[in-house]
Coordinates of C-alpha atoms and ligand atoms in Angstrom, one line a residue:
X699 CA 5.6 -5.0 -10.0
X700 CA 3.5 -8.3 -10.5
X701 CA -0.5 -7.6 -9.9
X702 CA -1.7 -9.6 -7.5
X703 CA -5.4 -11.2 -10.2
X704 CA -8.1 -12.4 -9.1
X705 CA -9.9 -14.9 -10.6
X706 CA -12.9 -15.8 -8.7
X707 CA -15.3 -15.1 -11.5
X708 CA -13.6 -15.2 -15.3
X709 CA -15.5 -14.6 -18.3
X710 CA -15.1 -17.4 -20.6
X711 CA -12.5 -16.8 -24.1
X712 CA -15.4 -17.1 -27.0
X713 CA -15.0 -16.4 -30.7
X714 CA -16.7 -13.7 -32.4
X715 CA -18.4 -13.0 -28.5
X716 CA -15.6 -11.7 -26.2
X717 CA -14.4 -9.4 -28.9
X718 CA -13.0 -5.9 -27.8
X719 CA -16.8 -4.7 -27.7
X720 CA -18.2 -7.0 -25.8
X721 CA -15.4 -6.7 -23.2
X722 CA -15.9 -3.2 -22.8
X723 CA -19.1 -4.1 -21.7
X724 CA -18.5 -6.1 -19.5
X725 CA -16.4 -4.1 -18.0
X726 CA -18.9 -1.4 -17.2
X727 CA -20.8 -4.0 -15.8
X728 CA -18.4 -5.7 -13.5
X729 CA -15.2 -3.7 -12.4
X730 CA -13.5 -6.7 -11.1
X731 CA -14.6 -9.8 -13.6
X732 CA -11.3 -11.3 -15.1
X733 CA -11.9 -11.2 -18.7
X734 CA -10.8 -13.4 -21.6
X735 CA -9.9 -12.1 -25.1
X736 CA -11.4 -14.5 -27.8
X737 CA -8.8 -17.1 -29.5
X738 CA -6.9 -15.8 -31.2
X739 CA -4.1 -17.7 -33.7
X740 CA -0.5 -16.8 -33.1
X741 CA 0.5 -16.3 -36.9
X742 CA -2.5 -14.3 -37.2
X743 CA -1.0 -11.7 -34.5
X744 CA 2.2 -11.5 -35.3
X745 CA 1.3 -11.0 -38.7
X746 CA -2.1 -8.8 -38.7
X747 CA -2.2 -5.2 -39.6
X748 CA -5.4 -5.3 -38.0
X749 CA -4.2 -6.0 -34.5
X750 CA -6.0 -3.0 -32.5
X751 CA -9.4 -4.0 -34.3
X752 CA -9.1 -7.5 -32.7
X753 CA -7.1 -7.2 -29.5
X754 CA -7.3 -3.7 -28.2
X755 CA -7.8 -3.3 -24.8
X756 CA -8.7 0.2 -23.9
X757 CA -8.0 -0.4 -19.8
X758 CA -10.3 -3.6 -19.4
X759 CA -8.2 -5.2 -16.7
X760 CA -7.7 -7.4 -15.2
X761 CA -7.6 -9.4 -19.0
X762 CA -6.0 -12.2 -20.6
X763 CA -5.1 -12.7 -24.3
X764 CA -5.8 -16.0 -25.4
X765 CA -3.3 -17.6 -28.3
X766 CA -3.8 -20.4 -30.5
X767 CA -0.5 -21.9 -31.7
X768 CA 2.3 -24.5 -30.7
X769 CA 5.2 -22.6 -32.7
X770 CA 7.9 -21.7 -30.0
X771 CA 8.7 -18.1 -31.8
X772 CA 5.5 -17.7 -32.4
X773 CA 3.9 -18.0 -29.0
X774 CA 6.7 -16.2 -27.8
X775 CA 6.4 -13.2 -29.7
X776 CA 2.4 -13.8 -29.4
X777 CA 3.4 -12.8 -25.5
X778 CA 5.3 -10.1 -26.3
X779 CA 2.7 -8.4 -28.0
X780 CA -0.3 -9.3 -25.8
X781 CA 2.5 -7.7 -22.8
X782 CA 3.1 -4.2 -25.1
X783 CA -0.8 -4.3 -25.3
X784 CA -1.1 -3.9 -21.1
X785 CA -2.8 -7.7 -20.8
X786 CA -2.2 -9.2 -17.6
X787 CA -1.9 -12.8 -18.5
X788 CA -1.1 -15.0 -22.1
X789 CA -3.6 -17.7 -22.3
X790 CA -2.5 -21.0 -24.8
X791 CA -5.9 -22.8 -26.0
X792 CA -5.8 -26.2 -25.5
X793 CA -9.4 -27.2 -25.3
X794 CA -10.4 -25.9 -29.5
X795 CA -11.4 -29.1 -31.2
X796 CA -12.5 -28.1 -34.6
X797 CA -10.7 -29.3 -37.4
X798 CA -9.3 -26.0 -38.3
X799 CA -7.3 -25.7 -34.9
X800 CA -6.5 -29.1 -35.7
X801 CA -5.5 -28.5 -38.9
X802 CA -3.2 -25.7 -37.6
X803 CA -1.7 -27.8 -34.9
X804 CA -3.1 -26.6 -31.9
X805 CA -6.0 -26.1 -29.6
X806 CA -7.6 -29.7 -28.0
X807 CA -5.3 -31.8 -30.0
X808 CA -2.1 -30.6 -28.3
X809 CA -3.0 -32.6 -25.2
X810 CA -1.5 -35.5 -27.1
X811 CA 1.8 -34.1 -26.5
X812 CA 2.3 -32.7 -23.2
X813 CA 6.2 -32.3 -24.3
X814 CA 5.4 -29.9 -26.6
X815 CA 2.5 -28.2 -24.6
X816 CA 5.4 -27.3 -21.8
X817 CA 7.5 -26.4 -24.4
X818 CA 5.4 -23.9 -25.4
X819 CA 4.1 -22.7 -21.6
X820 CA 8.2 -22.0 -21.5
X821 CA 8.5 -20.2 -24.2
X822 CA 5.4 -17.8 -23.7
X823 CA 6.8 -17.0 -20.6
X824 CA 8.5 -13.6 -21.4
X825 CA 8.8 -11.7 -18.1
X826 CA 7.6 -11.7 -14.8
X827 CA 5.1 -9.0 -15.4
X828 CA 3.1 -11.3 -17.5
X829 CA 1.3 -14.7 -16.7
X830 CA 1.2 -17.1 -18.3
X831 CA -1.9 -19.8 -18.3
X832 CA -3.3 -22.6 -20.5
X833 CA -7.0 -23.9 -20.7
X834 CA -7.3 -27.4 -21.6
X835 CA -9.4 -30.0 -21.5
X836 CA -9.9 -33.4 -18.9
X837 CA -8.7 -35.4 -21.6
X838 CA -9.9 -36.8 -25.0
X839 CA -11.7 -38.9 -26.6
X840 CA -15.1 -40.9 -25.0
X841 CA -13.8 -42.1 -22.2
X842 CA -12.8 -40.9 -18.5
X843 CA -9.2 -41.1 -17.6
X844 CA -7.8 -39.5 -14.9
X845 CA -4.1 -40.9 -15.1
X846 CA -3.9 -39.1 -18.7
X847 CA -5.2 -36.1 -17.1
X848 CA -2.8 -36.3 -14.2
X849 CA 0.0 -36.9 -16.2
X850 CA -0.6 -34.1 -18.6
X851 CA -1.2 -31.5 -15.7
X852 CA 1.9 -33.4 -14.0
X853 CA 4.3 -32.7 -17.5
X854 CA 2.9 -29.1 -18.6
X855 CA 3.4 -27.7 -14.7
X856 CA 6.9 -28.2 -15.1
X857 CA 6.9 -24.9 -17.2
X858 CA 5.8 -23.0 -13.8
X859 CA 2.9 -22.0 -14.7
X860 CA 0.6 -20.8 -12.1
X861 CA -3.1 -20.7 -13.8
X862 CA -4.9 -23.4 -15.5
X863 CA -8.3 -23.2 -16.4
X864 CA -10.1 -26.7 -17.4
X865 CA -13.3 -27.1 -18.9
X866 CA -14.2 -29.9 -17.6
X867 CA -14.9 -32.2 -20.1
X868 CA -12.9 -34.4 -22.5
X869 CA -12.8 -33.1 -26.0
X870 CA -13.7 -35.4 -28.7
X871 CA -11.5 -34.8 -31.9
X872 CA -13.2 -36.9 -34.6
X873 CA -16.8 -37.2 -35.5
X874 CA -18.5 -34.2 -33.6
X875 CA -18.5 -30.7 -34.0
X876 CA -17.4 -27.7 -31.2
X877 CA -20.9 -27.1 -30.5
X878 CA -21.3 -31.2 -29.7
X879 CA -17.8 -30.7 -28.2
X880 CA -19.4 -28.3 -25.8
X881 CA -21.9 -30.4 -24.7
X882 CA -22.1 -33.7 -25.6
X883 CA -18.9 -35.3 -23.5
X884 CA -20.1 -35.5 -20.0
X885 CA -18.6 -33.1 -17.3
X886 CA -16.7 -34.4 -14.5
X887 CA -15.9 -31.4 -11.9
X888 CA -14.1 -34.5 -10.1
X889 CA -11.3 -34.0 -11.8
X890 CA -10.2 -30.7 -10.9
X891 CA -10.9 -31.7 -7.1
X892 CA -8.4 -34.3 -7.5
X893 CA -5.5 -32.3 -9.5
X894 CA -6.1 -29.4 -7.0
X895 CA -5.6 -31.8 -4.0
X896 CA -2.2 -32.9 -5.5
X897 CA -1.5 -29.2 -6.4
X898 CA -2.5 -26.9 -3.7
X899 CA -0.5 -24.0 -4.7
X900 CA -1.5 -24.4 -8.0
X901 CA -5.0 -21.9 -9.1
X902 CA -7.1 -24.0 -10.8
X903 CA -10.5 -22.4 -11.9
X904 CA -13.1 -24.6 -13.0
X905 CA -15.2 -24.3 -16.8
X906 CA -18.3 -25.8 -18.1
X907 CA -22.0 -26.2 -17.9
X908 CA -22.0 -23.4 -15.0
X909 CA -25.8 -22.6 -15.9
X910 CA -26.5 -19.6 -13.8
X911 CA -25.3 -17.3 -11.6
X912 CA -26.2 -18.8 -8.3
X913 CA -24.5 -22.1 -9.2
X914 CA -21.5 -19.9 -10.0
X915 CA -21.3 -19.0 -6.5
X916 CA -21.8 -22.3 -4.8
X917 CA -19.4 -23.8 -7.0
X918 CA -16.7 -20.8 -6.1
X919 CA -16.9 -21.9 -2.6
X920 CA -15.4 -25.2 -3.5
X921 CA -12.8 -24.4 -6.6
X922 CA -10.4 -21.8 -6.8
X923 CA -12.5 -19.4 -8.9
X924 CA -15.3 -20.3 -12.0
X925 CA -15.4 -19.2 -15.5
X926 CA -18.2 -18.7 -17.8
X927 CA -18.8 -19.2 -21.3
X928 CA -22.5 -19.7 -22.6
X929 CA -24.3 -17.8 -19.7
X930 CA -22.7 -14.8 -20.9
X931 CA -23.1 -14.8 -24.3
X932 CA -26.5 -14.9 -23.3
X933 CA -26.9 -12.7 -20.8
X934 CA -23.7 -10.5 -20.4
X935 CA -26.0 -8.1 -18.3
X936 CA -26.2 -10.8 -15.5
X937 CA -22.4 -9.5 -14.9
X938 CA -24.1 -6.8 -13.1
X939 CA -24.3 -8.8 -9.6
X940 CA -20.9 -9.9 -9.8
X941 CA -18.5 -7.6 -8.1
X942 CA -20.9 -7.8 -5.0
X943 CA -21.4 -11.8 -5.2
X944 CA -17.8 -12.7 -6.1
X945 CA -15.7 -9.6 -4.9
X946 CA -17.5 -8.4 -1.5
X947 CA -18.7 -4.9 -3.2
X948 CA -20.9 -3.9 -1.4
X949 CA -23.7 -3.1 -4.0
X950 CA -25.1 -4.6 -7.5
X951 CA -24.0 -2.7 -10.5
X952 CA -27.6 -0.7 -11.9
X953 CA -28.5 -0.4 -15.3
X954 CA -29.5 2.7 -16.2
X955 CA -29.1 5.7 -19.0
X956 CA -25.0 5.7 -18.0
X957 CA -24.7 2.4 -19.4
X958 CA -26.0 3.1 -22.6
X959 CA -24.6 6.2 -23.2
X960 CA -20.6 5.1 -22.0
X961 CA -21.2 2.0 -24.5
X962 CA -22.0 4.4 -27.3
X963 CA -18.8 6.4 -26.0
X964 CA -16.7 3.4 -26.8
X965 CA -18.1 2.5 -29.5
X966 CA -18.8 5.7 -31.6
X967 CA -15.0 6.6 -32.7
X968 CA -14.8 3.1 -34.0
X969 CA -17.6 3.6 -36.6
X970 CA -16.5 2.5 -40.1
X971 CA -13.5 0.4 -38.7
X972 CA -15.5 -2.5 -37.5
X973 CA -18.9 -3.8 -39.0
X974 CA -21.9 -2.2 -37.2
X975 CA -23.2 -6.0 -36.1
X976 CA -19.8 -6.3 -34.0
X977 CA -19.8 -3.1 -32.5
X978 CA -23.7 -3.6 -31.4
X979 CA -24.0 -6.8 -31.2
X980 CA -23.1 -7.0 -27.4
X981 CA -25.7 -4.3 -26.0
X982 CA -28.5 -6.6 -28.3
X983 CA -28.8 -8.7 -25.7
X984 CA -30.2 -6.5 -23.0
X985 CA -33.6 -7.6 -24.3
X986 CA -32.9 -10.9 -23.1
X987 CA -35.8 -12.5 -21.1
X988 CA -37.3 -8.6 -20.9
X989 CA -41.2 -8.7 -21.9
X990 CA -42.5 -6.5 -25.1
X991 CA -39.5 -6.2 -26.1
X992 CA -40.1 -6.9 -29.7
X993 CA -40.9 -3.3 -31.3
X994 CA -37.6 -2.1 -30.1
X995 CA -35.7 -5.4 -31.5
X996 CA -37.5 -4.3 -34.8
X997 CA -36.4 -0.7 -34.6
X998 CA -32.6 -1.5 -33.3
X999 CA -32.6 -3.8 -36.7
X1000 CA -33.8 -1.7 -39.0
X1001 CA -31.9 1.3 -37.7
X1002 CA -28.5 -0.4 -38.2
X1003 CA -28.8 -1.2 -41.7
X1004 CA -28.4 2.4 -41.9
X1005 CA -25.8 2.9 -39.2
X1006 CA -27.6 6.1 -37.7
X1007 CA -25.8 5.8 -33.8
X1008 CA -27.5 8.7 -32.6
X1009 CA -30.8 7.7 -33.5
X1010 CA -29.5 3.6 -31.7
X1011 CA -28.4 5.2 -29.3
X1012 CA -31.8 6.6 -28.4
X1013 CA -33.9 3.4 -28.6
X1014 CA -31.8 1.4 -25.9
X1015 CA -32.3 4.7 -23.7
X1016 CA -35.8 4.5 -24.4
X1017 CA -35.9 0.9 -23.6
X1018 CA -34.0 1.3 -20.6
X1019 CA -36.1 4.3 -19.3
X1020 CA -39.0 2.1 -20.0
X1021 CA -37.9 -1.0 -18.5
X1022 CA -35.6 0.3 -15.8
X1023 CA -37.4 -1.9 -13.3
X1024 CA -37.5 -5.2 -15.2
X1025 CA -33.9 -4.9 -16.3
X1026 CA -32.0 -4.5 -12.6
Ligands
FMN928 C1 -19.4 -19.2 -29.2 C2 -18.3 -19.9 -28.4 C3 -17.0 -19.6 -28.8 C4 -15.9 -20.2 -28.1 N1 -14.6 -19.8 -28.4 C5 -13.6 -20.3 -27.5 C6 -12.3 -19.8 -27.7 O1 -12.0 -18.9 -28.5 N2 -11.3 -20.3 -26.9 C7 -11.6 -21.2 -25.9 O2 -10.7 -21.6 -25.1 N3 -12.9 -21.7 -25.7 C8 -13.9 -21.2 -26.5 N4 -15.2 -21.6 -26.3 C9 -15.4 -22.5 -25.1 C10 -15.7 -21.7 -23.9 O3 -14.6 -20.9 -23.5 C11 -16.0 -22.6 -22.7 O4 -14.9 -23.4 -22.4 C12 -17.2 -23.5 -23.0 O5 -18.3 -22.8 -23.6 C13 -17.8 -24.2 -21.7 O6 -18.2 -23.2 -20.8 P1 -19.8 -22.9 -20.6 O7 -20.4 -24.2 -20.3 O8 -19.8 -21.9 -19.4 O9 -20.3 -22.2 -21.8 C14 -16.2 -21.0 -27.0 C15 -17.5 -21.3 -26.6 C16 -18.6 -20.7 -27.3 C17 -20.0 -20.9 -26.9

């Protein structure tokens, strides 16, 4: 049977962040945070050999896979697999403006053709027992325009989807890069007000320039649900408030020993299949904002170069032991 999903709070899809690592984290953190795979390109998961190095998902649902593409067969074996893998929803990027995606045919530039987008939305949609979603963008290029935005939303719901995520900014295809993409075209949150009064039934779950954790939950009040991108790759261990802010737990998640050691848990059987950056990257942040943090920054790094996981492992229990208060 269908799961009924909650997106109230949605971690943003993020290359080379929201990798398999990283969600597991999360996970620990937040038992009910709907999670994001990062992009990834259709060709490059029907054809990888790879595929449980960047897409497994070890029970961190509720999750959706996010695909790159605008081949029919493609996306539609892309859902197949992302299904076999236990994901919960098949996410198409529409919002990517770098000149690769472009290149490739898809991402941002797709919003040109809201035909095709549809066409693909149909075709991803394999069974019941996966959704399927797109996030896109308000438009493109410099200037507002909400009939374009209307129109597109208008054409690609014809597909019956249920879920759209929209960062809400236009994307600007020539001239600036991703990172200017991500900031640099102004946000209008208007527009998802206005497309979810035409579409009530519709979930519509708001992106961009969500800055912290308490304007997450004023902002969820109003939209459907909120997802974040850059917070989070910041400060992944802010997910620990989450389940009681978002989901009516009744306590914060605390950081402590257990976190540490059921990260090394997850991570320790995949030594030597993923680089030792990837696999640590994630927990690096926990010194984020933390004071004297530094002489444990500078034993983490040099104790990676030569991958010793027991002796990693016991710095960040150190430093949480240490810490404990500063950290929760
Ligand atoms: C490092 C990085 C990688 C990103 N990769 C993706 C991606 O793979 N797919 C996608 O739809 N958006 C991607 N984005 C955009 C985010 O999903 C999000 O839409 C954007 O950062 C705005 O949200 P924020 O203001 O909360 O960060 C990426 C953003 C960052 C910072």
């Amino acid at each position: 049977m269908k799961k009924v999903l909650d997106r109230k709070f949605c971690v943003a899809p993020m290359m080379g962040y929201t990798t398999p690592y990283a969600r597991n984290l999360y996970r620990i953190l937040s038992k009910n945070t709907f999670l994001f795979s990062e992009m990834i390109a259709s060709k490059t998961l029907i054809n990888s050999k790879n595929l449980q190095t960047i897409i497994a998902n070890e029970q961190q649902n509720p999750i959706a896979l996010q695909v790159g593409g605008s081949e029919y067969d493609d996306l539609k074996l892309s859902s197949k697999i992302a299904y076999e893998l236990n994901y919960d929803e098949i996410n198409l990027n529409v919002g990517c403006p770098s000149k690769a995606v472009q290149k490739g045919s898809f991402g941002a530039c797709l919003m040109q053709d809201k035909v095709l987008v549809r066409n693909c939305l149909e075709a991803m949609k394999i069974n019941k027992n996966i959704e399927v979603s797109i996030k896109c963008r308000i438009g493109l290029g410099k200037d507002f325009n909400y009939d374009f935005f209307e129109e597109f939303i208008d054409e690609i719901l014809k597909s019956e989807i249920k879920v759209v995520y929209v960062h809400a900014r236009n994307a600007i295809l020539k001239g600036i890069s991703p990172k200017g993409n991500r900031n640099i075209p102004p946000l209008n949150y208007n527009f998802v007000s206005k497309i979810k009064s035409k579409y009530p039934d519709i979930t519509f779950i708001l992106n961009g320039g969500i800055s912290s954790i308490n304007k997450a939950v004023e902002l969820s009040k109003i939209y459907d649900g909120v997802m974040l991108g850059r917070l989070i790759q910041n400060n992944p261990f802010c997910l620990k408030d989450v389940d009681r802010l978002f989901y009516n737990e009744s306590n914060n998640y605390i950081i402590s020993e257990k976190t540490i050691k059921d990260y090394f848990n997850f991570i320790k059987p995949k030594k030597g299949k993923d680089s030792i950056y990837r696999l640590l990257s994630p927990l690096l942040n926990i010194f984020f904002g933390i004071p004297d943090a530094k002489q444990f920054k500078i034993d983490i790094h040099s104790k990676m170069k030569n991958q010793n996981f027991d002796n990693l492992e016991q710095i960040f229990l150190k430093f949480v032991n240490e810490k404990k208060l500063l950290i929760n």
